[in-house]
Amino acid sequence: METSVVKRFLRYIAVDTQSAAEKDVIPSTAKQFDLAKILVEELKEMGAQDVKMDDHAYVYATVPATSEKEIPVLGLIAHMDTSPACSGKNVNPQFINNYDGKDILMNKETGLTMKVEDYPELLNYKGQDLITTDGTTLLGADDKAGVAEIMALADYLLSHPEIPHGKIRIGFTPDEEVGCGADLFDVAGFGADVAYTIDGGALGELEYENFNAASAKVKVHGFSIHPGSAKNKMKNAILMAMEFQNMLPVFENPMCTEGYEGFFHLDGIAGDVEETVMDYIIRDHDKQKFEEKKAYITRVADYLNQKYGQGTIELILKDSYYNMKEKIEPHMYLIDLAKEAMTDMGITPVVSPVRGGTDGARLSYMGLPCPNLCTGGHNYHGRFEYVCVQSMEKVVELLLKITEKFEER
Ligand SMILES: [Zn+2]
């Protein structure tokens, strides 16, 4: 099983599966079917059951139970698409065997170099084997490392029926990178009690907290009139928009926050005297602070409406997703078992709050509690993406250990 995960990984990153934003269809790009079909074939070949690809490129399969015990059905989920931020076509992986801890020349022609100074975590991989890009594309470890690890585990379990484990359901999703991976996921059909997404970073990462998230569209309605005769008549929407922004807390801004600190982020502004529109996102891990932030921005709108007349500020608040923590907490064994499995293997678990959302968070609210596990990759969505071979092998082992712990529990 040691080498199969790398071979699989190389097969999968050879297939371009880049997704595209703002398409009304899933998958957003038809080429995601290319990988879905390969996975279906491979799953059938290894003897998985209920292998199915639906019309939207979601792939599902079962590794049947080998234990008589009553064990929660465990789901393992990864996404097949790669980020629209960087090309995933003609990926040309570079092997850095027995890495010496120095800067990595990724492309002899362009001279593109990954510097230890910029990516000091490289030093953790001295003596191990890395796979990088040639500096012209992303690598696709996000999340084909996760796909390959799940596939390697499934293959191993199906060829070792003597290992006792419960029923395992496998799910591969399209369009995670454009925020739609959970949209058409068939939670009921999947039939797992709990699941993990395998979509994190360095070995040991384990995540079950993410932001609560909302969007706020602020439409400021002004009144335009010739500036020469505007006295006591003009209402300048641009100036009122600036006043709105200036009333928000200065330091509750992405540029000034980290860890569990939330923020208001002005993501776009466009307008003129007559109408100016601002797009905000609001984020906080803490549910109460999240509600307070929404209440605060509403109060700012109310205040300016009192000052300039009702209807001047139109505020459209919309919740986007919630922190999965409260959905995971009733199933904390998911976290405890993963931590135990890591500790058994000599890996230090690193639990940290995600400053974003995950498909797992959405799935958790759709009824499938779903924390996130590491894949072994780094520097996602760009040309400096790389993955550690030994980490990928360890993740397969980790998944195996977790299934065993499910059975022993
Ligand atoms: Zn991912």
XYZ file of C-alpha atoms and ligand atoms in Angstrom:
410
model
C 0.000 0.000 0.000
C 2.999 2.314 0.457
C 3.668 2.992 -3.182
C 0.136 2.777 -4.504
C -0.919 6.116 -3.054
C 1.805 7.985 -4.958
C 1.056 6.167 -8.218
C -2.603 6.982 -7.802
C -1.838 10.586 -7.021
C 0.238 10.964 -10.183
C -2.559 9.400 -12.250
C -5.139 11.791 -10.851
C -3.141 15.013 -11.151
C -2.561 14.172 -14.838
C -6.285 14.836 -15.366
C -7.242 18.524 -15.573
C -10.274 19.069 -13.325
C -10.174 22.820 -12.779
C -13.586 24.137 -11.741
C -15.016 27.527 -12.730
C -16.776 30.135 -10.614
C -20.273 31.482 -11.196
C -21.605 28.719 -13.398
C -25.202 27.646 -12.839
C -24.418 24.004 -13.403
C -22.679 21.280 -11.402
C -20.066 20.273 -12.355
C -19.030 23.765 -13.428
C -16.644 22.226 -15.978
C -17.402 19.020 -17.894
C -13.789 17.850 -17.612
C -14.407 16.919 -13.979
C -16.282 13.905 -15.362
C -12.952 12.654 -16.752
C -11.566 11.984 -13.298
C -14.935 10.832 -11.933
C -15.070 8.125 -14.612
C -11.525 6.944 -13.854
C -12.380 6.682 -10.156
C -15.534 4.704 -10.923
C -13.533 2.226 -13.020
C -10.847 1.856 -10.383
C -13.385 1.414 -7.578
C -15.156 -1.319 -9.530
C -11.851 -2.990 -10.319
C -10.819 -3.130 -6.669
C -14.161 -4.680 -5.757
C -15.973 -1.784 -4.096
C -19.773 -2.048 -3.961
C -22.598 0.340 -4.948
C -20.180 2.214 -7.211
C -22.075 5.073 -8.773
C -21.481 8.327 -10.597
C -24.509 10.618 -10.807
C -25.365 13.206 -13.487
C -23.430 15.870 -11.596
C -20.137 13.932 -11.368
C -20.521 12.966 -7.714
C -18.941 9.538 -7.177
C -20.135 7.218 -4.416
C -18.989 3.745 -3.365
C -19.039 1.331 -0.454
C -16.380 -0.738 1.259
C -18.590 -3.319 2.970
C -18.218 -4.123 6.654
C -16.046 -7.062 7.680
C -17.001 -6.875 11.348
C -20.179 -8.247 12.907
C -20.255 -5.463 15.464
C -22.577 -2.509 15.303
C -20.337 0.316 14.154
C -21.325 3.773 12.892
C -21.118 3.959 9.094
C -18.037 6.055 8.344
C -17.899 8.379 5.340
C -14.647 9.507 3.698
C -14.941 12.458 1.351
C -12.557 14.349 -0.936
C -13.025 16.731 -3.846
C -11.895 16.091 -7.403
C -11.714 19.646 -8.738
C -8.800 22.064 -8.506
C -8.863 25.796 -7.899
C -9.808 28.292 -10.645
C -6.964 30.455 -9.262
C -4.236 28.591 -11.162
C -4.096 26.232 -14.138
C -4.238 22.494 -13.495
C -3.559 21.505 -17.102
C -0.462 19.517 -18.104
C 0.799 19.269 -14.544
C 4.451 18.258 -14.682
C 5.382 16.927 -11.229
C 8.985 17.215 -10.032
C 10.354 14.698 -7.542
C 12.695 16.025 -4.881
C 13.994 12.824 -3.324
C 15.733 12.941 0.038
C 15.208 16.695 0.280
C 18.318 18.482 1.548
C 16.588 21.406 3.276
C 17.741 23.959 0.704
C 15.930 26.203 -1.780
C 14.205 24.166 -4.499
C 14.781 25.085 -8.145
C 11.459 24.149 -9.692
C 12.101 25.156 -13.271
C 15.538 25.337 -14.881
C 14.278 27.462 -17.784
C 12.495 30.143 -15.793
C 14.663 29.824 -12.697
C 11.581 29.741 -10.480
C 12.738 28.756 -7.022
C 10.850 27.879 -3.852
C 12.814 29.550 -1.084
C 13.121 28.203 2.436
C 13.055 31.826 3.576
C 9.528 32.203 2.175
C 8.327 28.716 3.147
C 10.214 27.793 6.337
C 8.004 24.729 6.950
C 10.018 23.091 4.155
C 12.664 22.409 6.794
C 10.287 19.902 8.430
C 10.754 17.726 5.344
C 14.523 17.389 5.342
C 15.372 13.794 4.393
C 11.874 13.118 3.012
C 10.597 13.082 -0.572
C 8.595 15.963 -1.990
C 6.594 16.396 -5.162
C 6.450 19.963 -6.517
C 5.243 21.503 -9.751
C 7.464 22.803 -12.559
C 6.232 26.272 -11.700
C 3.731 26.585 -14.545
C 0.631 25.078 -12.884
C -0.670 24.142 -9.463
C -0.011 20.563 -8.346
C -3.502 19.415 -7.453
C -2.644 17.910 -4.063
C -5.706 19.935 -3.068
C -7.477 17.625 -3.126
C -6.207 14.770 -5.271
C -3.912 13.805 -2.411
C -7.129 13.249 -0.417
C -8.708 11.317 -3.296
C -5.598 9.120 -3.686
C -5.402 8.453 0.070
C -9.035 7.348 0.266
C -8.620 5.185 -2.837
C -5.455 3.586 -1.438
C -7.231 2.812 1.824
C -10.225 1.310 0.024
C -7.951 -0.850 -2.106
C -6.056 -2.035 0.950
C -9.178 -2.877 2.963
C -10.839 -4.669 0.044
C -7.773 -6.847 -0.435
C -7.447 -7.510 3.321
C -10.887 -8.743 4.421
C -9.278 -10.176 7.555
C -9.045 -6.626 8.983
C -12.256 -6.036 10.932
C -14.012 -2.739 10.221
C -17.489 -1.311 9.814
C -19.144 -0.140 6.610
C -17.257 2.647 4.882
C -18.856 4.990 2.396
C -16.734 6.898 -0.064
C -17.762 10.189 -1.676
C -15.872 12.240 -4.271
C -17.321 15.650 -5.045
C -16.975 18.187 -7.864
C -16.816 21.981 -7.493
C -15.572 22.285 -3.920
C -13.255 25.116 -4.937
C -16.166 27.202 -6.149
C -18.154 26.587 -2.965
C -20.631 24.121 -4.452
C -19.249 20.718 -3.489
C -21.931 20.132 -0.875
C -24.804 21.523 -2.978
C -25.962 18.285 -4.554
C -24.299 15.830 -2.186
C -26.824 13.076 -1.510
C -26.544 12.897 2.282
C -29.501 10.513 2.628
C -28.291 8.221 -0.156
C -24.763 8.345 1.236
C -26.137 6.900 4.458
C -23.082 7.522 6.636
C -23.531 8.381 10.314
C -20.415 10.536 10.422
C -17.652 11.408 7.976
C -14.323 13.112 7.465
C -13.296 15.262 4.557
C -9.646 14.551 3.701
C -8.846 18.043 2.489
C -6.459 19.671 4.975
C -2.768 20.488 4.897
C 0.267 19.206 6.778
C 0.275 15.828 8.493
C -1.423 16.124 11.894
C -3.911 18.835 10.971
C -7.405 18.206 12.246
C -10.163 20.762 11.938
C -13.672 20.925 13.292
C -14.219 24.641 13.748
C -14.783 27.152 10.982
C -16.283 30.597 10.624
C -19.914 31.528 10.885
C -20.380 33.489 7.709
C -22.768 36.054 6.274
C -22.789 38.437 3.348
C -24.059 42.009 3.565
C -24.982 43.986 0.502
C -25.325 47.673 1.267
C -27.145 49.754 -1.342
C -26.887 53.477 -0.715
C -29.515 55.516 -2.542
C -28.524 59.110 -3.183
C -29.959 61.991 -5.129
C -28.062 63.541 -8.000
C -28.452 67.104 -9.181
C -26.172 69.547 -10.997
C -23.384 70.389 -8.540
C -23.877 74.072 -9.276
C -27.374 74.039 -7.825
C -26.985 71.185 -5.358
C -27.140 73.122 -2.094
C -29.479 71.390 0.393
C -30.671 69.057 -2.360
C -27.924 66.633 -3.389
C -27.464 63.419 -1.416
C -24.136 61.915 -2.451
C -24.353 58.112 -2.215
C -20.552 57.776 -2.423
C -20.014 59.986 0.617
C -22.731 58.201 2.591
C -21.123 54.859 1.689
C -17.810 56.137 3.024
C -19.557 57.246 6.201
C -21.054 53.763 6.533
C -17.642 52.096 6.222
C -16.096 54.552 8.671
C -18.598 53.519 11.342
C -17.374 49.900 11.276
C -14.735 48.885 13.843
C -11.313 49.686 12.354
C -9.464 46.670 13.712
C -12.187 44.086 13.030
C -10.797 43.734 9.561
C -9.085 40.784 7.824
C -5.849 42.779 7.744
C -5.798 42.968 11.550
C -7.237 39.615 12.634
C -6.112 36.017 13.118
C -6.988 32.891 15.129
C -10.496 33.254 16.556
C -10.833 36.954 15.700
C -13.732 37.793 13.407
C -14.155 40.658 10.965
C -16.158 42.813 8.571
C -14.562 42.748 5.135
C -15.422 45.261 2.420
C -14.948 43.130 -0.666
C -16.233 45.470 -3.357
C -17.569 48.978 -3.895
C -19.022 50.561 -7.014
C -21.162 53.555 -7.551
C -21.845 57.187 -8.224
C -23.762 60.039 -6.601
C -27.111 58.411 -7.339
C -26.346 54.918 -6.090
C -23.374 53.204 -4.486
C -23.270 49.504 -3.648
C -20.889 47.867 -1.197
C -20.385 44.136 -0.727
C -19.271 42.924 2.671
C -18.578 39.570 4.193
C -18.940 39.071 7.949
C -17.074 36.296 9.765
C -16.775 35.037 13.343
C -16.206 31.593 14.893
C -18.298 32.557 17.916
C -22.036 32.377 17.243
C -22.883 35.181 19.641
C -20.206 37.520 18.321
C -21.375 36.665 14.803
C -24.934 37.699 15.721
C -23.581 40.864 17.368
C -21.684 41.785 14.213
C -24.847 41.439 12.147
C -26.774 43.492 14.722
C -24.076 46.172 14.644
C -24.082 46.593 10.876
C -27.898 46.753 10.998
C -27.656 49.505 13.604
C -25.291 51.491 11.386
C -27.819 51.235 8.554
C -30.653 52.324 10.867
C -28.654 55.286 12.155
C -27.848 56.543 8.665
C -31.463 56.078 7.632
C -32.506 58.280 10.560
C -29.905 60.831 9.587
C -30.564 60.937 5.824
C -34.120 59.675 5.523
C -35.691 56.224 5.484
C -34.758 54.130 2.491
C -31.370 55.770 2.006
C -29.510 52.660 3.125
C -30.776 49.306 1.961
C -29.109 46.440 3.807
C -29.424 42.863 2.587
C -27.962 40.425 5.119
C -27.673 36.770 4.225
C -26.159 33.921 6.216
C -23.768 31.821 4.127
C -22.670 28.983 6.410
C -22.123 28.207 10.072
C -19.400 26.892 12.336
C -19.594 23.089 12.253
C -18.381 22.903 15.865
C -21.863 22.665 17.351
C -22.734 19.815 14.953
C -19.487 17.958 15.721
C -19.625 18.330 19.493
C -22.329 15.664 19.958
C -19.963 13.279 18.101
C -16.666 14.233 19.715
C -15.400 10.679 19.338
C -14.689 11.677 15.725
C -12.064 14.116 16.996
C -10.864 11.955 19.883
C -10.326 8.859 17.706
C -8.466 10.831 15.068
C -6.234 12.378 17.747
C -5.614 8.967 19.323
C -4.767 7.428 15.962
C -2.279 10.230 15.291
C -0.683 9.959 18.711
C -0.332 6.179 18.279
C 1.575 6.859 15.075
C 3.837 9.456 16.666
C 2.112 12.341 14.886
C 1.297 15.428 16.950
C -2.330 16.432 16.339
C -2.665 20.099 15.416
C -6.207 21.318 15.947
C -6.819 24.821 14.677
C -9.869 26.864 13.671
C -10.401 27.208 9.931
C -10.618 30.860 8.896
C -13.045 30.053 6.135
C -15.635 27.425 5.392
C -15.364 23.815 4.311
C -17.683 21.500 2.447
C -17.652 19.491 5.658
C -19.183 22.434 7.490
C -22.062 22.557 5.020
C -22.455 18.761 5.166
C -22.497 18.948 8.975
C -25.545 21.216 8.759
C -27.091 18.907 6.138
C -27.035 16.130 8.752
C -23.598 14.568 8.220
C -21.125 15.581 10.952
C -17.898 16.018 9.024
C -14.583 17.353 10.397
C -11.531 17.757 8.167
C -8.316 15.712 8.150
C -4.863 16.417 6.710
C -3.648 15.315 3.271
C 0.064 16.137 3.525
C 0.030 19.031 1.035
C 1.117 22.684 1.247
C 0.712 26.034 -0.551
C -2.617 25.217 -2.169
C -4.057 27.070 -5.177
C -0.715 28.145 -6.590
C 2.480 27.255 -8.397
C 4.342 26.551 -5.154
C 1.982 23.782 -4.147
C 3.792 20.635 -3.042
C 3.114 17.410 -1.191
C 5.286 15.117 0.923
C 5.332 11.474 -0.210
C 5.837 10.093 3.298
C 2.977 12.264 4.618
C 0.602 10.850 2.008
C 1.600 7.318 2.994
C 1.069 8.167 6.650
C -2.376 9.617 5.954
C -3.412 6.278 4.410
C -2.131 4.561 7.545
C -3.959 7.114 9.675
C -7.240 6.419 7.887
C -6.678 2.701 8.424
C -6.040 3.288 12.130
C -9.172 5.395 12.429
C -11.311 2.656 10.858
C -9.768 0.166 13.283
C -10.507 2.443 16.213
C -14.099 2.782 15.056
C -14.351 -0.987 15.246
C -12.654 -1.309 18.634
C -14.688 1.438 20.205
Zn -9.450 21.426 -0.999
